[in-house]
Every structure is written in structure tokens, then in C-alpha cells.
Amino acid sequence: MDREPSWYEFQENIKEHFNSLGADAETNVRIQGVRTCHDIDIFVKTRFLGENITWIVEAKYWKSKVTKAQVLTLRSIVDDIGADRGFIISVAGFQSGAFEAANNTNVKLKTFDELKIDTKGLIETEILKTYYKRLLLLEDRYWSHSKRLRIEYGLRHEIMDFSMQFTGQQLLMTARTAIMAAEKRKYPIQLESFLKEQKGEKIAHNFQQLSIWLNLNLNHFEEKLLMAEWEMYKNGDYKPIRDIELVMINKPLPKLWLRQSIM
């Protein structure tokens, strides 16, 4: 199909939309996949907490509706490139088979107006995934140490110590609950952990405030954990449990409930 000037304007408008969100978007990019090269209408990249987030966008300024075959083609490109999401933005809409092919996949079908409304939430979801991955890593490190060592090296208080200076379990639980609430956009989110070492505000009224709280508290927790593990190492006490089943036995909460919500 011939590409009229209006098609290029449509493509550039989509690119500018992503740029306005703070992402790095380029038009007409050739990307090498695992199997072959692909010409991408709009290639979107952003980076958050060390995680690269990549989206590819097909701009369909057509008079006809997008078909199932075109959705399947984009799905294969997303898979070959290893992108986090793929979008088809259509002026004319989509056939029913196209929606069926995109259902329960990481390919989304949108009009440009729908994209502008929904993209902010999608970006927040991708960022929440990076927070959750980080939370899992910290959680596994924390629970790999025995209760005696966690108490001895300041990662939790004694059972009968009501000072509530710091306990990793409480902070992790607060962070988990907050991420789950944010994924469902249930603001305001209560962040009170009753710990004296808690950082930031006690309520998040929006995603930006929650992001600041998570950064402050996960950074603080990671710093305490690193210092404790270094002291364990120097004292010959660094003997983390490597068996994941034993780690999970020590955990009061399973991971699966939140992973299913976020992924």
C-alpha cells in the first residue's frame, strides 16, 4: 500500500507521544532479531532501575481494518526481537479475528486516542514489574539467613522488642502490598510500616509518590542487607540457605499471589 504524507504524519505523532512520556522513540528503525532483521515503524525504548523496556509499534494509516494475519505477524516480530510489548495503532480499526489473535498476548490493538489514554498506565505497569523483580531479589536474600542471624545483624528486632526500629519482614510486606495496590490503581496507598527507620511519606496519593517511597525504602533495605552480609562474611557467619524450598519454608508469605497479579 502506498504511503501517503498523512501516513508519515500519523507515525511521527505517535513517536512524539512516546517522547512526551519520557521514552526514547524513533521512526523507521531496522532491528536485528534472533532469526532475521525487521523494519519497525516506531521503536520505543526506556530504562528504569537498570531494566530496559522495549516496545515496537506498527502505525496503520489504512482505510481497511487490521486483520488477524497482521497481528500474528507482529507477534512473531515481538518474539524474535524480544520486545516487552507490541502495538498496532489503526485509524480504521480491527477485524474481530485481530482481537482474537491479540487476546492474552503482549500485543495490544489501539486507536491513537486509546493509546494516549492507556499508555501512561502501561508504562506504570512495566515500572511496577521492575520494582517487583527487585523486591523478589531482596526478599530471597533476606530469607536465606536464619532468624538468629537476622536478629544478630540488625535485619529484624527481637520477638519481644517493641521498639520497632527495623524489621525486614515488615518492610517487605508493606512494599508488596503497595505494589499490588498500585497495579490495581487503588490510590491513596497506605505506606505506614510503624518502623522507626521507614523513609519517605506514609501515604502515596499517586504513582510518582509511590515510586519515591519504593526507591527510598528499597535502597535503605538493600544498604542494610549489604552491610549485614559483609559483617556476616567477616565473622564467618555468611552461610545463606541455597535450597529454595528451605527459603520458602522460612517465608510467611508465598510469592505467587503477587507475581500472578503483576506479570
Tab-separated table of C-alpha atoms in Angstrom:
chain	number	residue	atom	x	y	z
A	1	MET	CA	0.000	0.000	0.000
A	2	ASP	CA	1.333	3.440	-0.894
A	3	ARG	CA	2.445	5.549	1.978
A	4	GLU	CA	0.889	8.997	1.667
A	5	PRO	CA	2.198	12.062	3.518
A	6	SER	CA	-0.610	11.639	6.067
A	7	TRP	CA	0.824	8.247	6.987
A	8	TYR	CA	4.148	9.814	7.878
A	9	GLU	CA	2.418	12.476	9.963
A	10	PHE	CA	0.470	9.754	11.769
A	11	GLN	CA	3.685	7.863	12.504
A	12	GLU	CA	5.504	10.980	13.715
A	13	ASN	CA	2.606	11.925	16.005
A	14	ILE	CA	2.807	8.515	17.645
A	15	LYS	CA	6.564	8.897	18.082
A	16	GLU	CA	6.141	12.331	19.655
A	17	HIS	CA	3.559	10.930	22.055
A	18	PHE	CA	6.039	8.403	23.406
A	19	ASN	CA	8.767	11.031	23.592
A	20	SER	CA	6.440	13.228	25.638
A	21	LEU	CA	6.216	10.412	28.199
A	22	GLY	CA	9.982	10.457	28.648
A	23	ALA	CA	10.723	7.453	26.430
A	24	ASP	CA	13.207	7.384	23.536
A	25	ALA	CA	11.182	6.797	20.358
A	26	GLU	CA	12.475	6.567	16.784
A	27	THR	CA	10.702	6.018	13.480
A	28	ASN	CA	11.665	3.686	10.617
A	29	VAL	CA	14.209	1.604	12.533
A	30	ARG	CA	15.736	-1.669	11.352
A	31	ILE	CA	16.224	-4.097	14.235
A	32	GLN	CA	18.143	-7.368	14.146
A	33	GLY	CA	16.190	-10.182	15.744
A	34	VAL	CA	17.255	-13.711	16.566
A	35	ARG	CA	16.171	-15.014	13.169
A	36	THR	CA	16.145	-12.002	10.855
A	37	CYS	CA	16.030	-8.190	10.541
A	38	HIS	CA	12.776	-6.286	10.948
A	39	ASP	CA	11.719	-2.827	9.779
A	40	ILE	CA	9.866	-1.176	12.648
A	41	ASP	CA	7.593	1.857	12.266
A	42	ILE	CA	8.228	3.189	15.775
A	43	PHE	CA	10.809	1.708	18.129
A	44	VAL	CA	10.385	2.776	21.764
A	45	LYS	CA	12.992	2.373	24.481
A	46	THR	CA	13.162	3.472	28.087
A	47	ARG	CA	15.202	2.398	31.088
A	48	PHE	CA	14.141	2.152	34.671
A	49	LEU	CA	16.019	0.755	37.682
A	50	GLY	CA	18.523	-0.894	35.376
A	51	GLU	CA	15.818	-2.610	33.341
A	52	ASN	CA	15.439	-1.921	29.615
A	53	ILE	CA	11.830	-1.645	28.458
A	54	THR	CA	11.321	-2.052	24.703
A	55	TRP	CA	8.115	-1.573	22.728
A	56	ILE	CA	7.560	-1.780	18.976
A	57	VAL	CA	4.698	-0.011	17.231
A	58	GLU	CA	3.106	-0.529	13.821
A	59	ALA	CA	1.256	2.555	12.547
A	60	LYS	CA	-1.610	1.546	10.235
A	61	TYR	CA	-2.985	4.621	8.466
A	62	TRP	CA	-5.196	2.427	6.308
A	63	LYS	CA	-8.754	2.553	5.022
A	64	SER	CA	-9.169	-1.146	5.803
A	65	LYS	CA	-9.271	-2.790	9.212
A	66	VAL	CA	-6.252	-4.672	10.560
A	67	THR	CA	-6.550	-8.444	10.077
A	68	LYS	CA	-5.682	-11.450	12.201
A	69	ALA	CA	-2.713	-12.255	9.934
A	70	GLN	CA	-1.182	-8.848	10.586
A	71	VAL	CA	-1.493	-9.335	14.344
A	72	LEU	CA	0.149	-12.760	14.108
A	73	THR	CA	2.995	-11.230	12.103
A	74	LEU	CA	3.624	-8.606	14.780
A	75	ARG	CA	3.514	-11.260	17.491
A	76	SER	CA	6.289	-13.147	15.742
A	77	ILE	CA	8.362	-9.952	15.402
A	78	VAL	CA	7.900	-9.116	19.088
A	79	ASP	CA	9.074	-12.612	19.950
A	80	ASP	CA	12.057	-12.505	17.574
A	81	ILE	CA	13.253	-9.128	18.853
A	82	GLY	CA	12.473	-9.896	22.481
A	83	ALA	CA	10.375	-6.747	22.935
A	84	ASP	CA	8.257	-6.306	26.053
A	85	ARG	CA	5.185	-5.211	24.096
A	86	GLY	CA	3.978	-4.637	20.578
A	87	PHE	CA	1.276	-2.212	19.458
A	88	ILE	CA	-0.757	-1.844	16.300
A	89	ILE	CA	-2.252	1.634	16.054
A	90	SER	CA	-5.007	1.723	13.451
A	91	VAL	CA	-7.140	4.512	12.020
A	92	ALA	CA	-9.789	2.189	10.567
A	93	GLY	CA	-9.963	-0.273	13.469
A	94	PHE	CA	-9.569	-4.034	13.664
A	95	GLN	CA	-11.356	-7.140	12.459
A	96	SER	CA	-12.752	-9.479	15.125
A	97	GLY	CA	-10.097	-12.067	14.268
A	98	ALA	CA	-7.397	-9.499	15.023
A	99	PHE	CA	-8.709	-9.041	18.552
A	100	GLU	CA	-8.839	-12.812	18.998
A	101	ALA	CA	-5.207	-13.133	17.901
A	102	ALA	CA	-4.111	-10.397	20.316
A	103	ASN	CA	-6.116	-11.638	23.295
A	104	ASN	CA	-3.934	-12.635	26.294
A	105	THR	CA	-0.720	-11.681	24.463
A	106	ASN	CA	1.746	-8.813	24.770
A	107	VAL	CA	0.425	-7.307	21.515
A	108	LYS	CA	-2.101	-4.518	22.022
A	109	LEU	CA	-4.534	-3.117	19.443
A	110	LYS	CA	-5.395	0.553	19.833
A	111	THR	CA	-6.608	3.639	18.082
A	112	PHE	CA	-4.318	6.632	18.599
A	113	ASP	CA	-6.756	8.183	21.076
A	114	GLU	CA	-6.916	4.936	23.046
A	115	LEU	CA	-3.133	4.741	23.039
A	116	LYS	CA	-2.804	8.222	24.504
A	117	ILE	CA	-5.236	7.337	27.286
A	118	ASP	CA	-3.852	3.891	28.080
A	119	THR	CA	-0.085	4.298	27.634
A	120	LYS	CA	0.536	6.025	30.931
A	121	GLY	CA	-0.951	3.074	32.779
A	122	LEU	CA	1.012	0.595	30.675
A	123	ILE	CA	4.285	2.354	31.444
A	124	GLU	CA	3.457	2.344	35.132
A	125	THR	CA	2.774	-1.396	34.925
A	126	GLU	CA	6.168	-2.030	33.320
A	127	ILE	CA	7.858	0.042	36.032
A	128	LEU	CA	5.994	-1.870	38.741
A	129	LYS	CA	7.395	-5.080	37.270
A	130	THR	CA	10.929	-3.784	37.748
A	131	TYR	CA	10.165	-2.876	41.354
A	132	TYR	CA	8.702	-6.308	41.932
A	133	LYS	CA	11.724	-8.063	40.442
A	134	ARG	CA	13.930	-6.056	42.759
A	135	LEU	CA	11.683	-6.900	45.705
A	136	LEU	CA	11.976	-10.613	44.937
A	137	LEU	CA	15.769	-10.438	44.904
A	138	LEU	CA	15.881	-8.627	48.244
A	139	GLU	CA	13.296	-10.968	49.686
A	140	ASP	CA	15.257	-14.082	48.732
A	141	ARG	CA	18.454	-12.659	50.209
A	142	TYR	CA	16.708	-11.691	53.440
A	143	TRP	CA	15.016	-15.038	53.995
A	144	SER	CA	18.137	-17.025	53.098
A	145	HIS	CA	19.590	-16.070	56.502
A	146	SER	CA	18.434	-17.702	59.726
A	147	LYS	CA	16.297	-15.813	62.218
A	148	ARG	CA	19.211	-15.763	64.668
A	149	LEU	CA	21.477	-14.063	62.141
A	150	ARG	CA	18.787	-11.612	61.041
A	151	ILE	CA	18.357	-10.532	64.640
A	152	GLU	CA	22.074	-10.519	65.443
A	153	TYR	CA	22.973	-8.379	62.422
A	154	GLY	CA	20.165	-5.853	62.722
A	155	LEU	CA	17.860	-7.074	59.956
A	156	ARG	CA	14.985	-7.619	62.367
A	157	HIS	CA	14.216	-6.935	66.024
A	158	GLU	CA	13.889	-9.430	68.852
A	159	ILE	CA	10.490	-11.039	69.219
A	160	MET	CA	9.768	-9.160	72.465
A	161	ASP	CA	11.377	-5.902	71.330
A	162	PHE	CA	8.561	-3.412	70.785
A	163	SER	CA	10.789	-0.524	69.743
A	164	MET	CA	10.103	-1.358	66.055
A	165	GLN	CA	13.448	0.048	64.971
A	166	PHE	CA	13.632	-2.115	61.864
A	167	THR	CA	12.480	-5.480	60.610
A	168	GLY	CA	12.922	-6.587	57.029
A	169	GLN	CA	9.773	-8.690	57.026
A	170	GLN	CA	7.563	-5.693	57.810
A	171	LEU	CA	9.172	-3.513	55.163
A	172	LEU	CA	8.930	-6.226	52.507
A	173	MET	CA	5.279	-6.829	53.335
A	174	THR	CA	4.495	-3.107	53.112
A	175	ALA	CA	6.257	-2.859	49.746
A	176	ARG	CA	4.453	-5.931	48.408
A	177	THR	CA	1.050	-4.637	49.437
A	178	ALA	CA	1.803	-1.209	47.951
A	179	ILE	CA	2.881	-2.655	44.586
A	180	MET	CA	-0.249	-4.780	44.419
A	181	ALA	CA	-2.463	-1.792	45.180
A	182	ALA	CA	-0.659	0.334	42.579
A	183	GLU	CA	-1.112	-2.336	39.932
A	184	LYS	CA	-4.866	-2.023	40.520
A	185	ARG	CA	-4.561	1.794	40.780
A	186	LYS	CA	-6.049	1.864	44.247
A	187	TYR	CA	-4.822	5.222	45.487
A	188	PRO	CA	-4.214	6.565	48.075
A	189	ILE	CA	-1.928	3.771	49.317
A	190	GLN	CA	-1.079	3.462	52.990
A	191	LEU	CA	2.676	3.047	53.492
A	192	GLU	CA	2.871	3.134	57.279
A	193	SER	CA	5.056	0.240	58.460
A	194	PHE	CA	5.449	1.566	62.041
A	195	LEU	CA	9.231	1.192	61.707
A	196	LYS	CA	11.433	3.944	63.083
A	197	GLU	CA	13.754	3.584	60.085
A	198	GLN	CA	10.996	3.962	57.487
A	199	LYS	CA	11.812	6.542	54.816
A	200	GLY	CA	9.538	8.932	52.974
A	201	GLU	CA	5.874	9.746	53.353
A	202	LYS	CA	3.317	7.440	54.957
A	203	ILE	CA	0.714	7.787	52.201
A	204	ALA	CA	1.129	7.736	48.404
A	205	HIS	CA	-1.590	9.648	46.588
A	206	ASN	CA	-0.246	8.850	43.116
A	207	PHE	CA	2.284	6.738	41.234
A	208	GLN	CA	5.075	9.300	41.472
A	209	GLN	CA	4.817	9.437	45.267
A	210	LEU	CA	4.795	5.646	45.486
A	211	SER	CA	7.841	5.436	43.218
A	212	ILE	CA	9.748	7.810	45.508
A	213	TRP	CA	8.769	5.737	48.562
A	214	LEU	CA	9.819	2.460	46.957
A	215	ASN	CA	13.167	3.906	45.883
A	216	LEU	CA	13.921	5.297	49.340
A	217	ASN	CA	12.913	2.206	51.281
A	218	LEU	CA	14.259	-0.488	48.968
A	219	ASN	CA	17.554	1.413	48.754
A	220	HIS	CA	17.669	1.619	52.553
A	221	PHE	CA	16.834	-2.050	52.920
A	222	GLU	CA	19.439	-3.071	50.333
A	223	GLU	CA	22.096	-1.000	52.093
A	224	LYS	CA	21.297	-2.595	55.487
A	225	LEU	CA	21.297	-6.051	53.936
A	226	LEU	CA	24.624	-5.494	52.196
A	227	MET	CA	26.268	-4.199	55.361
A	228	ALA	CA	24.858	-7.096	57.402
A	229	GLU	CA	26.050	-9.680	54.873
A	230	TRP	CA	29.519	-8.097	54.827
A	231	GLU	CA	29.715	-8.343	58.613
A	232	MET	CA	28.500	-11.951	58.438
A	233	TYR	CA	31.242	-12.698	55.933
A	234	LYS	CA	33.937	-11.126	58.097
A	235	ASN	CA	32.727	-13.082	61.148
A	236	GLY	CA	32.392	-16.385	59.316
A	237	ASP	CA	28.589	-16.348	59.631
A	238	TYR	CA	27.743	-15.843	55.965
A	239	LYS	CA	26.044	-19.148	55.196
A	240	PRO	CA	22.867	-18.344	53.253
A	241	ILE	CA	20.405	-21.129	52.599
A	242	ARG	CA	20.782	-22.126	48.949
A	243	ASP	CA	17.868	-24.583	48.832
A	244	ILE	CA	14.889	-22.571	47.563
A	245	GLU	CA	12.445	-24.936	49.330
A	246	LEU	CA	14.088	-24.206	52.685
A	247	VAL	CA	13.970	-20.499	51.942
A	248	MET	CA	10.258	-20.716	51.182
A	249	ILE	CA	9.629	-22.650	54.422
A	250	ASN	CA	11.095	-19.724	56.339
A	251	LYS	CA	8.852	-17.273	54.497
A	252	PRO	CA	5.458	-16.424	56.000
A	253	LEU	CA	4.018	-15.285	52.628
A	254	PRO	CA	4.141	-17.010	49.228
A	255	LYS	CA	5.348	-15.121	46.180
A	256	LEU	CA	2.849	-16.500	43.711
A	257	TRP	CA	-0.138	-14.358	44.627
A	258	LEU	CA	1.573	-11.111	43.690
A	259	ARG	CA	3.552	-12.465	40.739
A	260	GLN	CA	0.311	-13.546	39.071
A	261	SER	CA	-1.122	-10.067	39.616
A	262	ILE	CA	1.853	-8.188	38.187
A	263	MET	CA	3.003	-10.431	35.319
